[in-house]
Short mmCIF file of C-alpha atoms in Angstrom, two decimals:
data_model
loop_
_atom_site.label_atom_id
_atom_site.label_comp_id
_atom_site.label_asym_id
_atom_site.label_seq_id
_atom_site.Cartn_x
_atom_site.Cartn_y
_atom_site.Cartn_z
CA UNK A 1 -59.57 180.06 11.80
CA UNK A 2 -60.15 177.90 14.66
CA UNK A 3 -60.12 174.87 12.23
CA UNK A 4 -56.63 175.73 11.19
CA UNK A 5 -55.40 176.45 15.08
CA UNK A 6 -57.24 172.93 16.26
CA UNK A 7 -54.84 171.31 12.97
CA UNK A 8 -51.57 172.88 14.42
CA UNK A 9 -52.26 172.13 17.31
CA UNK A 10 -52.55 168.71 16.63
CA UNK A 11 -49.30 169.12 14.60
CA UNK A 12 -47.19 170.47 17.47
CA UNK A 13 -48.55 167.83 19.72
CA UNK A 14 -47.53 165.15 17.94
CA UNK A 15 -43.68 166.59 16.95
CA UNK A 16 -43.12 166.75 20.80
CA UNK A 17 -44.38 163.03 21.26
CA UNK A 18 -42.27 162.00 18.47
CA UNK A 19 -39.39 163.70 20.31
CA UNK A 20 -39.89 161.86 23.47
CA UNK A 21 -40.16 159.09 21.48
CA UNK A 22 -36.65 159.58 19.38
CA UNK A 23 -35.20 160.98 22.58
CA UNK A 24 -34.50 164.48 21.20
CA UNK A 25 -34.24 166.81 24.21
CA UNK A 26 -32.65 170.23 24.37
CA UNK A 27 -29.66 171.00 22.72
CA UNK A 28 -31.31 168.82 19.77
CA UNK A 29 -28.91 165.61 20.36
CA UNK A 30 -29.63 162.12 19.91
CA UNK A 31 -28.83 158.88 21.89
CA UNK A 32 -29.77 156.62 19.48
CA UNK A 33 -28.27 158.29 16.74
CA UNK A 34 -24.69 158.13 18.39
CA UNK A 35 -25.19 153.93 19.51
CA UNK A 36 -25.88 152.65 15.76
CA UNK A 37 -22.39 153.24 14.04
CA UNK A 38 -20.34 151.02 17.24
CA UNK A 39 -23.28 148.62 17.08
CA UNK A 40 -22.80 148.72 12.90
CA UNK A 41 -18.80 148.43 13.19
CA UNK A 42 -18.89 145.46 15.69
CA UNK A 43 -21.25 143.58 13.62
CA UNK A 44 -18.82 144.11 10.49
CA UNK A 45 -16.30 142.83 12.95
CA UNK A 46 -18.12 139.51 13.58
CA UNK A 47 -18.86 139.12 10.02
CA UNK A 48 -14.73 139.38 9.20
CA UNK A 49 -13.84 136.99 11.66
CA UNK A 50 -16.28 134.19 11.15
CA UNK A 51 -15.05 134.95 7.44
CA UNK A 52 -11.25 134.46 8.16
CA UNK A 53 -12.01 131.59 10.20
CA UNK A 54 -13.47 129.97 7.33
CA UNK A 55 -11.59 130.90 5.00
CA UNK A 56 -8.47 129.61 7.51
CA UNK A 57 -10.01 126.32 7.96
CA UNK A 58 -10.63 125.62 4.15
CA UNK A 59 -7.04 126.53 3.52
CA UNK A 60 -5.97 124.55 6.39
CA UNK A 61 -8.24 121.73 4.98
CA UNK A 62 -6.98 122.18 1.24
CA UNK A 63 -3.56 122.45 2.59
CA UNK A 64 -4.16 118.88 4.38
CA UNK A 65 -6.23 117.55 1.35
CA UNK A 66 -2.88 118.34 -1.04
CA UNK A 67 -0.59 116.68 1.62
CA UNK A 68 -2.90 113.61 1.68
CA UNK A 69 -3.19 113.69 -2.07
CA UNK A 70 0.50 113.68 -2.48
CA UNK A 71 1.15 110.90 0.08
CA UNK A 72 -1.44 108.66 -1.83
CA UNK A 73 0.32 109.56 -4.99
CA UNK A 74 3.57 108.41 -3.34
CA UNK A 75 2.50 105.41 -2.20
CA UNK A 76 0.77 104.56 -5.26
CA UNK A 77 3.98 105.34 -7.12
CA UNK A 78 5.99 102.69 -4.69
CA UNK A 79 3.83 99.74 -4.78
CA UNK A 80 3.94 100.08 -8.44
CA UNK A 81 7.16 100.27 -8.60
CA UNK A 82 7.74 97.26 -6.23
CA UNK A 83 5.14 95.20 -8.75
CA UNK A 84 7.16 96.26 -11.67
CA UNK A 85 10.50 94.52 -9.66
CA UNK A 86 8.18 91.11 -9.04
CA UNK A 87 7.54 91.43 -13.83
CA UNK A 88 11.53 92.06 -13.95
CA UNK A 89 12.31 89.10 -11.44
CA UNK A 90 9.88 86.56 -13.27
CA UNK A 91 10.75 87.27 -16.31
CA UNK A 92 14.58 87.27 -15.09
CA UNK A 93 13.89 83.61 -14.49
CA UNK A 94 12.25 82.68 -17.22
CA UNK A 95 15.81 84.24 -19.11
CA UNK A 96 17.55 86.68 -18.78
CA UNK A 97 17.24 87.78 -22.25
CA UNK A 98 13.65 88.66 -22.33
CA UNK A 99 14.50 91.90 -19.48
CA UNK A 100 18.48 92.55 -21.34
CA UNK A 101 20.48 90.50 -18.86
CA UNK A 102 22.85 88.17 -19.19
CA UNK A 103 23.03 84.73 -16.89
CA UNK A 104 26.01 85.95 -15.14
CA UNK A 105 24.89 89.78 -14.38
CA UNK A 106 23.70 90.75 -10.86
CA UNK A 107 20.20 91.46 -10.06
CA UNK A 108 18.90 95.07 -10.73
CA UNK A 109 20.63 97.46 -8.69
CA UNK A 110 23.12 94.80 -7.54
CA UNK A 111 21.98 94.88 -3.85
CA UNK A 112 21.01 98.38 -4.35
CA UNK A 113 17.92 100.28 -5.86
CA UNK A 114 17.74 100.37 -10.01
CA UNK A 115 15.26 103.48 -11.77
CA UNK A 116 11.84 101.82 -13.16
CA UNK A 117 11.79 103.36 -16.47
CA UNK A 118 8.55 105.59 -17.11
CA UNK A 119 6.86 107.65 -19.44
CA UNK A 120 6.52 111.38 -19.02
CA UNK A 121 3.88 113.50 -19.40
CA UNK A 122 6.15 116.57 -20.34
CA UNK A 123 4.30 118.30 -16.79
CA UNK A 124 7.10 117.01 -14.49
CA UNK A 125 6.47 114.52 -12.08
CA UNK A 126 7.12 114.93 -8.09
CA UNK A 127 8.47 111.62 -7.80
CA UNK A 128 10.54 108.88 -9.05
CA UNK A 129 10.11 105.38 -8.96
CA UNK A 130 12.62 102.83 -7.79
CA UNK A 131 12.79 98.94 -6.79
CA UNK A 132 15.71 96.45 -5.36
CA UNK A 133 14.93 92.73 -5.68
CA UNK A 134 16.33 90.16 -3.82
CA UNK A 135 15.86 86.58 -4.82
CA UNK A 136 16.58 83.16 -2.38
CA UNK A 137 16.74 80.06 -4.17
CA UNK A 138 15.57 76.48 -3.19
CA UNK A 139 15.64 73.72 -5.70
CA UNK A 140 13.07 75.35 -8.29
CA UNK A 141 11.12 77.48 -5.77
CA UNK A 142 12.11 81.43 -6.41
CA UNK A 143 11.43 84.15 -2.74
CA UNK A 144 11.74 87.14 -4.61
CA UNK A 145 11.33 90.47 -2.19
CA UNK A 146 10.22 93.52 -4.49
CA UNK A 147 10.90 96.63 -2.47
CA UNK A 148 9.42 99.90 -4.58
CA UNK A 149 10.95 103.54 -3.46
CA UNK A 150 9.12 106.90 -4.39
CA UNK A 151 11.60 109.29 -4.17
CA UNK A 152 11.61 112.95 -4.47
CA UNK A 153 12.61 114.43 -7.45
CA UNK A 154 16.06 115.15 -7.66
CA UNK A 155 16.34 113.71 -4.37
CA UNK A 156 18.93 110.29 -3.78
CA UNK A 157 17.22 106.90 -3.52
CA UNK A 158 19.10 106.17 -0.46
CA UNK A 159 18.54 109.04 1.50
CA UNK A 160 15.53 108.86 3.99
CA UNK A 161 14.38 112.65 4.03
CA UNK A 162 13.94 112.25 0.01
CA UNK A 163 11.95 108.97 -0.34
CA UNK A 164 8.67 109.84 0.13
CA UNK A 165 7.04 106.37 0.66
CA UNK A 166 8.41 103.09 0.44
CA UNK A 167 6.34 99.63 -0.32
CA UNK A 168 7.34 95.92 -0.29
CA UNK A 169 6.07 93.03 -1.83
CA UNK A 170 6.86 88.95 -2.02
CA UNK A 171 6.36 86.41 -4.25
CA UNK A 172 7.02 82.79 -4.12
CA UNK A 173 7.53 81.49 -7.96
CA UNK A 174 8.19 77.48 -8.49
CA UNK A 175 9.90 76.59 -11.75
CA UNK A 176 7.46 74.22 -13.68
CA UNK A 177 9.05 70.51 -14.39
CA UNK A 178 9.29 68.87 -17.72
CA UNK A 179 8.29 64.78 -17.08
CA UNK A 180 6.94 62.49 -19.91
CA UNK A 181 5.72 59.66 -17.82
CA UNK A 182 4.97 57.67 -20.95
CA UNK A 183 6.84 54.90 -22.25
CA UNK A 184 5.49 56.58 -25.98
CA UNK A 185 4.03 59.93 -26.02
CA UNK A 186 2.12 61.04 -29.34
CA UNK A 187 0.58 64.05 -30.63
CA UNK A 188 -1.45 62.13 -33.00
CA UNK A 189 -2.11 58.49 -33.48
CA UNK A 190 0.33 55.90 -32.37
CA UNK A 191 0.30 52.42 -34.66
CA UNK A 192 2.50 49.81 -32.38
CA UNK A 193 4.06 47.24 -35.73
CA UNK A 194 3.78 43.91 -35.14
CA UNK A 195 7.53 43.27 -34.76
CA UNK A 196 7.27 45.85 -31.16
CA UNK A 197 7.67 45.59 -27.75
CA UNK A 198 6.78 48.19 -25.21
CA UNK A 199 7.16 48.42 -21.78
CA UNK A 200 5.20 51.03 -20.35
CA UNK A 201 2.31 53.33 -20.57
CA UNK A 202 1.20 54.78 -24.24
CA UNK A 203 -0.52 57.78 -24.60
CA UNK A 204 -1.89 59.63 -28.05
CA UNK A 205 -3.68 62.58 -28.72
CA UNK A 206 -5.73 60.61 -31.42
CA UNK A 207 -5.65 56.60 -31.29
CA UNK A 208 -3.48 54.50 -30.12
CA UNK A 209 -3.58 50.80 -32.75
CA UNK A 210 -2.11 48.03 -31.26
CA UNK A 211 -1.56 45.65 -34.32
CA UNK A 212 -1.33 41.64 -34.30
CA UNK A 213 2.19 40.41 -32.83
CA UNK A 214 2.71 43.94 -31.18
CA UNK A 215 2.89 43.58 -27.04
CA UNK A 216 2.11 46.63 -24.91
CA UNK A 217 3.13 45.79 -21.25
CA UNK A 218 1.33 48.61 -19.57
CA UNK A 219 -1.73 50.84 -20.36
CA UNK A 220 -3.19 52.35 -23.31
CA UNK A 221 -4.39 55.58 -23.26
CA UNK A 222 -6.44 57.49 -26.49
CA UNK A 223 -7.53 61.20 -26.54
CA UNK A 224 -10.00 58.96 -29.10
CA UNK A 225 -9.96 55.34 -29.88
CA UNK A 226 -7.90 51.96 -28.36
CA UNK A 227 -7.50 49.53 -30.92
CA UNK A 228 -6.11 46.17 -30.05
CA UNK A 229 -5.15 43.25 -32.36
CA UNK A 230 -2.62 42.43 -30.48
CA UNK A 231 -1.43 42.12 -26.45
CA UNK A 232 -2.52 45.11 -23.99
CA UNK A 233 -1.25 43.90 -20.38
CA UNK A 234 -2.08 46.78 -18.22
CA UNK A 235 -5.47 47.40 -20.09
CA UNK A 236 -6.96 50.65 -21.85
CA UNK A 237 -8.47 54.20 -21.48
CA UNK A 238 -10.34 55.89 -24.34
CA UNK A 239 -11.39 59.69 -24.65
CA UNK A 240 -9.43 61.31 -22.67
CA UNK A 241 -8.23 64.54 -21.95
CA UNK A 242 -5.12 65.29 -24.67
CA UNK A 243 -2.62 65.90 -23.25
CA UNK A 244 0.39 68.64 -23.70
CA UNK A 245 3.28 68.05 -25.19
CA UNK A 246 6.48 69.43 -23.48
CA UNK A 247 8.24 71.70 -24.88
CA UNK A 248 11.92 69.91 -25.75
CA UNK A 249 13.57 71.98 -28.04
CA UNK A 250 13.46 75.22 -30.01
CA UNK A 251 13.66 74.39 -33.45
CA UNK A 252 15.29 76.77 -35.65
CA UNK A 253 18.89 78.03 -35.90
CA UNK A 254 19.86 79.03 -32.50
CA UNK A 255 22.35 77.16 -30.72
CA UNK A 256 22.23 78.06 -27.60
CA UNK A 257 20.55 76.51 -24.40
CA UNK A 258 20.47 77.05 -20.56
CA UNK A 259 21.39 75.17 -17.79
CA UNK A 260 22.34 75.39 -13.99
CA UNK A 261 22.58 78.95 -15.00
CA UNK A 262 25.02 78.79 -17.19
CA UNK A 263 24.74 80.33 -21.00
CA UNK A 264 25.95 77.19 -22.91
CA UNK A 265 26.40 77.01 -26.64
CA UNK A 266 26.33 74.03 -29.08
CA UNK A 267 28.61 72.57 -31.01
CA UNK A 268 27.69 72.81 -35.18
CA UNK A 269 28.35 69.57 -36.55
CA UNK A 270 30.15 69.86 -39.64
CA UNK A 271 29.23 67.84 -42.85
CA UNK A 272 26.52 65.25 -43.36
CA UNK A 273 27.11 62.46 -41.37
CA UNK A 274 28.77 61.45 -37.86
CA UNK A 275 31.45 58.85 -37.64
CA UNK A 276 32.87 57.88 -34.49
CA UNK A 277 32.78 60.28 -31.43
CA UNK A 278 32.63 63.97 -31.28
CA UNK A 279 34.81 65.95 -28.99
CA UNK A 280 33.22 66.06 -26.08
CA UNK A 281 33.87 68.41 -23.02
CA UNK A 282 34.04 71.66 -25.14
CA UNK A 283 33.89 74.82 -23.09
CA UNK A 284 30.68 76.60 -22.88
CA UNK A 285 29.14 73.38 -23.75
CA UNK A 286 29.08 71.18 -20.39
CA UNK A 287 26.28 68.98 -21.85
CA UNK A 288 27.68 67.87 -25.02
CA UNK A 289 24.86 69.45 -27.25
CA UNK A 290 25.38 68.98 -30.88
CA UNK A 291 23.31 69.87 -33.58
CA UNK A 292 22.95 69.66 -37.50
CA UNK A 293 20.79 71.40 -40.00
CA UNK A 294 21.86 69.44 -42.58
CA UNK A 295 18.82 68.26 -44.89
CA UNK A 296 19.52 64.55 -44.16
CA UNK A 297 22.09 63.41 -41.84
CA UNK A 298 24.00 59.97 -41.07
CA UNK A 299 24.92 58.34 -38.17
CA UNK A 300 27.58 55.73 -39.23
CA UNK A 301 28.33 52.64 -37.54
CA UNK A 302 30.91 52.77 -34.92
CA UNK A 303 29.44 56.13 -33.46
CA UNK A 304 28.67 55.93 -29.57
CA UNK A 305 28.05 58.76 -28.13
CA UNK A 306 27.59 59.15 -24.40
CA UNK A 307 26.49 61.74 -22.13
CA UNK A 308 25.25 63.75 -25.25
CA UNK A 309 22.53 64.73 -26.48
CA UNK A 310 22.18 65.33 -30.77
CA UNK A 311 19.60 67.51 -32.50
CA UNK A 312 19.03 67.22 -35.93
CA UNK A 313 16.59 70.03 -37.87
CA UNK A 314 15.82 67.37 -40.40
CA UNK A 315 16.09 63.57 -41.21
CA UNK A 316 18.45 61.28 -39.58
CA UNK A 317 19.63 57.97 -40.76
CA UNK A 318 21.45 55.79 -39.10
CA UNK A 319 23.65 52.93 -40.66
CA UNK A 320 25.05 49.79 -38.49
CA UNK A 321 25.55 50.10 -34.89
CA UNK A 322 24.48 53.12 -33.36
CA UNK A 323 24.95 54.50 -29.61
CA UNK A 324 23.78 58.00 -28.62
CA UNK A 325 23.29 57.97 -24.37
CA UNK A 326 22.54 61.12 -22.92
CA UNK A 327 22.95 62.94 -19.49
CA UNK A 328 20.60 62.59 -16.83
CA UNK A 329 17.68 64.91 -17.19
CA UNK A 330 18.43 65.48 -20.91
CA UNK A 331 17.02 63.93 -24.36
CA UNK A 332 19.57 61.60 -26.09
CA UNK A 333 18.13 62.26 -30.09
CA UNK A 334 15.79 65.15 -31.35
CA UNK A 335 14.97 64.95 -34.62
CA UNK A 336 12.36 67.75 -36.60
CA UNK A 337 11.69 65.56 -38.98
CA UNK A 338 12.17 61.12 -39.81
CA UNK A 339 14.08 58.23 -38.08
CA UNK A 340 15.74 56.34 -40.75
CA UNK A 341 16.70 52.63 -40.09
CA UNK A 342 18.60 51.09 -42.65
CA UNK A 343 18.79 47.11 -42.83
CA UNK A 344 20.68 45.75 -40.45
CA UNK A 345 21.35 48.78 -38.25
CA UNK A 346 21.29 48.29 -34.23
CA UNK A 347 20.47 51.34 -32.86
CA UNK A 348 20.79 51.69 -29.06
CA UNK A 349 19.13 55.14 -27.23
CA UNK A 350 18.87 55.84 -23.91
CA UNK A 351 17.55 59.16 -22.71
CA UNK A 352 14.26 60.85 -24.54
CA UNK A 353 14.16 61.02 -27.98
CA UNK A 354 11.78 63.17 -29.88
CA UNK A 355 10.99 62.67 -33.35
CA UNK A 356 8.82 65.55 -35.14
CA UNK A 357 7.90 62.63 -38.18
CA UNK A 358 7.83 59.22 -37.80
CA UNK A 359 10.20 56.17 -37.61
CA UNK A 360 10.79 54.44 -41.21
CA UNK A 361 12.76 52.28 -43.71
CA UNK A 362 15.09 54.28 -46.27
CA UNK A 363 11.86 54.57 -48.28
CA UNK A 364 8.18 54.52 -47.09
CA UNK A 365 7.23 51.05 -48.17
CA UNK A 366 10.26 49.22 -47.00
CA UNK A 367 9.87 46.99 -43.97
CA UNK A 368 13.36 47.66 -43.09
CA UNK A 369 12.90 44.09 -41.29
CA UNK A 370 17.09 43.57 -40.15
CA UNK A 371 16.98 46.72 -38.32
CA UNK A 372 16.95 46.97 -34.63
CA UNK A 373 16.13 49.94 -31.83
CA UNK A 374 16.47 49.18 -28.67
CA UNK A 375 15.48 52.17 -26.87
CA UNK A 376 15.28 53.11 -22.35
CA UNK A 377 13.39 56.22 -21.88
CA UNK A 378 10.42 58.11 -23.17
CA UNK A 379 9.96 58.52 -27.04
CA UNK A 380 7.51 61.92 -28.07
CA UNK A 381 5.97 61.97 -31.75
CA UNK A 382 5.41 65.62 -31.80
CA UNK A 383 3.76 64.94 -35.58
CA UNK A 384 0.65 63.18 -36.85
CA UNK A 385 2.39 59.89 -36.97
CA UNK A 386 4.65 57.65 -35.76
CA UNK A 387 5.83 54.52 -37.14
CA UNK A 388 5.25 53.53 -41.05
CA UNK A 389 2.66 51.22 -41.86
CA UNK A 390 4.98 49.37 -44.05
CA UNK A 391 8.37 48.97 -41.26
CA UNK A 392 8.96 45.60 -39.27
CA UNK A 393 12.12 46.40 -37.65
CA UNK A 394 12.59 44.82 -34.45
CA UNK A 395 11.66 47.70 -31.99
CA UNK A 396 11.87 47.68 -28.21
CA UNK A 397 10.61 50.84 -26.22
CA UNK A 398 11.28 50.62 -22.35
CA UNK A 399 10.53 53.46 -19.84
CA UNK A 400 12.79 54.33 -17.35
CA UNK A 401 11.96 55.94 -14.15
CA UNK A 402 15.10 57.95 -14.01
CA UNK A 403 14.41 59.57 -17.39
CA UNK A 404 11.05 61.21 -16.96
CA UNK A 405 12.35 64.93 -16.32
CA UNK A 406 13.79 66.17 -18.98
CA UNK A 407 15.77 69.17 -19.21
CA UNK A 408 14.86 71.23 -22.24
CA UNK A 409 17.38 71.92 -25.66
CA UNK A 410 17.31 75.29 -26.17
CA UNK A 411 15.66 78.37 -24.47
CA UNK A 412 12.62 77.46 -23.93
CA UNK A 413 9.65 80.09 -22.52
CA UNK A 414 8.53 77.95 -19.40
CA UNK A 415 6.16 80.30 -17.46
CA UNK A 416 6.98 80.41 -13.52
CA UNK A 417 4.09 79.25 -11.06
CA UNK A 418 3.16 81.71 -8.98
CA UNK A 419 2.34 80.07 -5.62
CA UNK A 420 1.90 82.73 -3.32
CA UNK A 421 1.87 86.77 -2.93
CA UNK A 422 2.03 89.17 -0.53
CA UNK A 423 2.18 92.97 0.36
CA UNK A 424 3.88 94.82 3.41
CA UNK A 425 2.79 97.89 4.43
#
């Protein structure tokens, strides 16, 4: 009995400590109790607003991210677009024909802004591209100004609020020239005949053979071998670099060539051979540009042609006195394939000629020894060869310092120099 009243004892003693200790005093109410729900509900609180700051700030960021994103996009799309004015331009320049112009047409946009053309995606795109180009001209040096437009979709090119960036770009392109500083200028060997005079350099891609009685009054120079049997005045150069052979002339059935920027067309000759004069002066063709594709074609005596220029897609033969002179800066006589010189022919050239064979009798061994070419410019052997072993017609080559540039016969692809480039921001 007294065990049990010493146990609740101890029982009671401790439930009024742990009342003091809770704070449980009459009326049974706590203190403690009624603190922990505000204490609870302000901590929630905190919790929400650190969480919609956060959540504020990465939409805020994303928001800012997206602009950025877009601007880059923009600006990516207008510098591209300004690039893709500097292609249009160069190859503009080259010809017209190669981007669908014509000489005569304005440049994209004609002052204005033209649409690049571009591939979809079938998403839709935010933006469209658009460049103006502006070219100043100075001799053969080409300032083209590419300025590339992104523009909002559906938006106008010319309205500020819809472009969305705007890029610029220069160029500066230089039109290569066309010279043959060579009195003869061969693709493969050159054989100077003993009945020859030249007066001026000689270069060949192979060797150049200078054969007894021949006279070279300047210097020899041989992608291979110099050969001389006969009189070198201005000395020799072997193994060097070969050189490049211009492009002249298209060959192949198109009649048309380019010049001062206008869209010229030839003049067909009709029939086999050429007696007298052509009409010269025809409109559209300012040069006097006539060509044949006849398989062989003759040159009578009595022509003389000046300030013309004839192309021939095959042989040529010419019979008693010849004259063909052509304008400045353009070849007098292309030929694809022979020369022909009959006995006692006088042929007179001035201008370049360019012969795609070589220069022979009416057959291969004949010397064709009473003929005569008297020739002022350079002469190009785009061939293997150049002048029959068998011919010993009385040849004289001279260079002329006023015919080295040549203007090319047909349209020719002559790649534009780029000499500088810049971006604006």
């Amino acid at each position: 009995m007294h065990r049990w009243s010493t146990t609740i004892s101890a029982r009671s003693c401790s439930s009024r400590d742990d009342a003091r200790a809770t704070g449980i005093g009459r009326g049974g109410r706590s203190r403690g109790r009624r603190c922990a729900p505000a204490a609870t509900l302000l901590i929630v609180l905190v919790i929400v607003g650190a969480i919609f700051i956060i959540g504020l700030a990465a939409i805020t960021s994303a928001t800012r991210t997206t602009q950025l994103g877009g601007n880059f996009a923009a600006a990516t799309m207008a510098m591209q677009a300004a690039q893709s004015g500097l292609v249009v331009a160069d190859r503009r320049l080259v010809h017209p024909w190669y981007v669908n112009y014509t000489i005569d047409e304005p440049w994209p946009g004609n002052g204005g802004f033209d649409l690049v053309p571009a591939a979809g995606d079938g998403l839709g795109r935010k933006y469209n591209p658009y460049y103006c180009i502006q070219v100043t001209t100075n001799g053969r040096i080409y300032t083209v100004r590419s300025t590339g437009r992104a523009v909002r979709t559906g938006g106008s090119v010319g309205n500020p609020s819809d472009v969305a960036a705007e890029r610029t770009v220069t160029a500066v392109f230089e039109r290569p020239k066309i010279e043959v500083p060579y009195a003869i200028l061969g693709r493969g060997d050159v054989d100077l005949r003993s009945t020859m005079t030249v007066v001026g350099d000689v270069f060949a891609n192979d060797d150049v053979t200078v054969n007894l009685g021949a006279r070279l009054r300047g210097k020899a120079y041989a992608a291979d071998r110099v050969y001389n049997y006969g009189t070198i005045d201005g000395g020799s150069a072997q193994y060097q670099d070969a050189a490049s052979l211009p492009p002249i002339v298209y060959y192949g059935y198109r009649p048309s060539y380019d010049y001062g920027g206008m869209d010229c067309t030839a003049v067909q000759l009709s029939g086999t051979s050429l007696s007298g004069s052509p009409a010269l002066g025809v409109p559209g063709n300012p040069n006097n540009v006539f060509f044949t594709n006849q398989t062989t074609f003759v040159v009578m005596g009595g022509t003389a042609v000046n300030d013309a220029t004839l192309v021939s897609m095959n042989d040529v033969v010419i019979q008693g006195h010849v004259t063909i002179k052509a304008s400045a800066g353009f070849p007098a006589l292309i030929i694809r394939r022979d020369l022909i010189l009959t006995d006692g022919c006088l042929l007179e050239t001035e201008g370049l000629v360019q012969i795609g064979g070589k220069v022979r009798g009416v057959a291969e061994t004949l010397p064709a020894a009473a003929a005569r070419w008297v020739h002022k410019g350079p002469v190009i052997f785009a061939g293997s060869n150049s002048f029959a072993p068998a011919l010993a017609s009385q040849i004289s080559i001279e260079t002329r310092t006023d015919r080295v540039e040549i203007q090319p016969v047909g349209h020719m692809v002559l790649p534009l120099i780029k000499r500088s480039y810049s971006e604006m921001p």
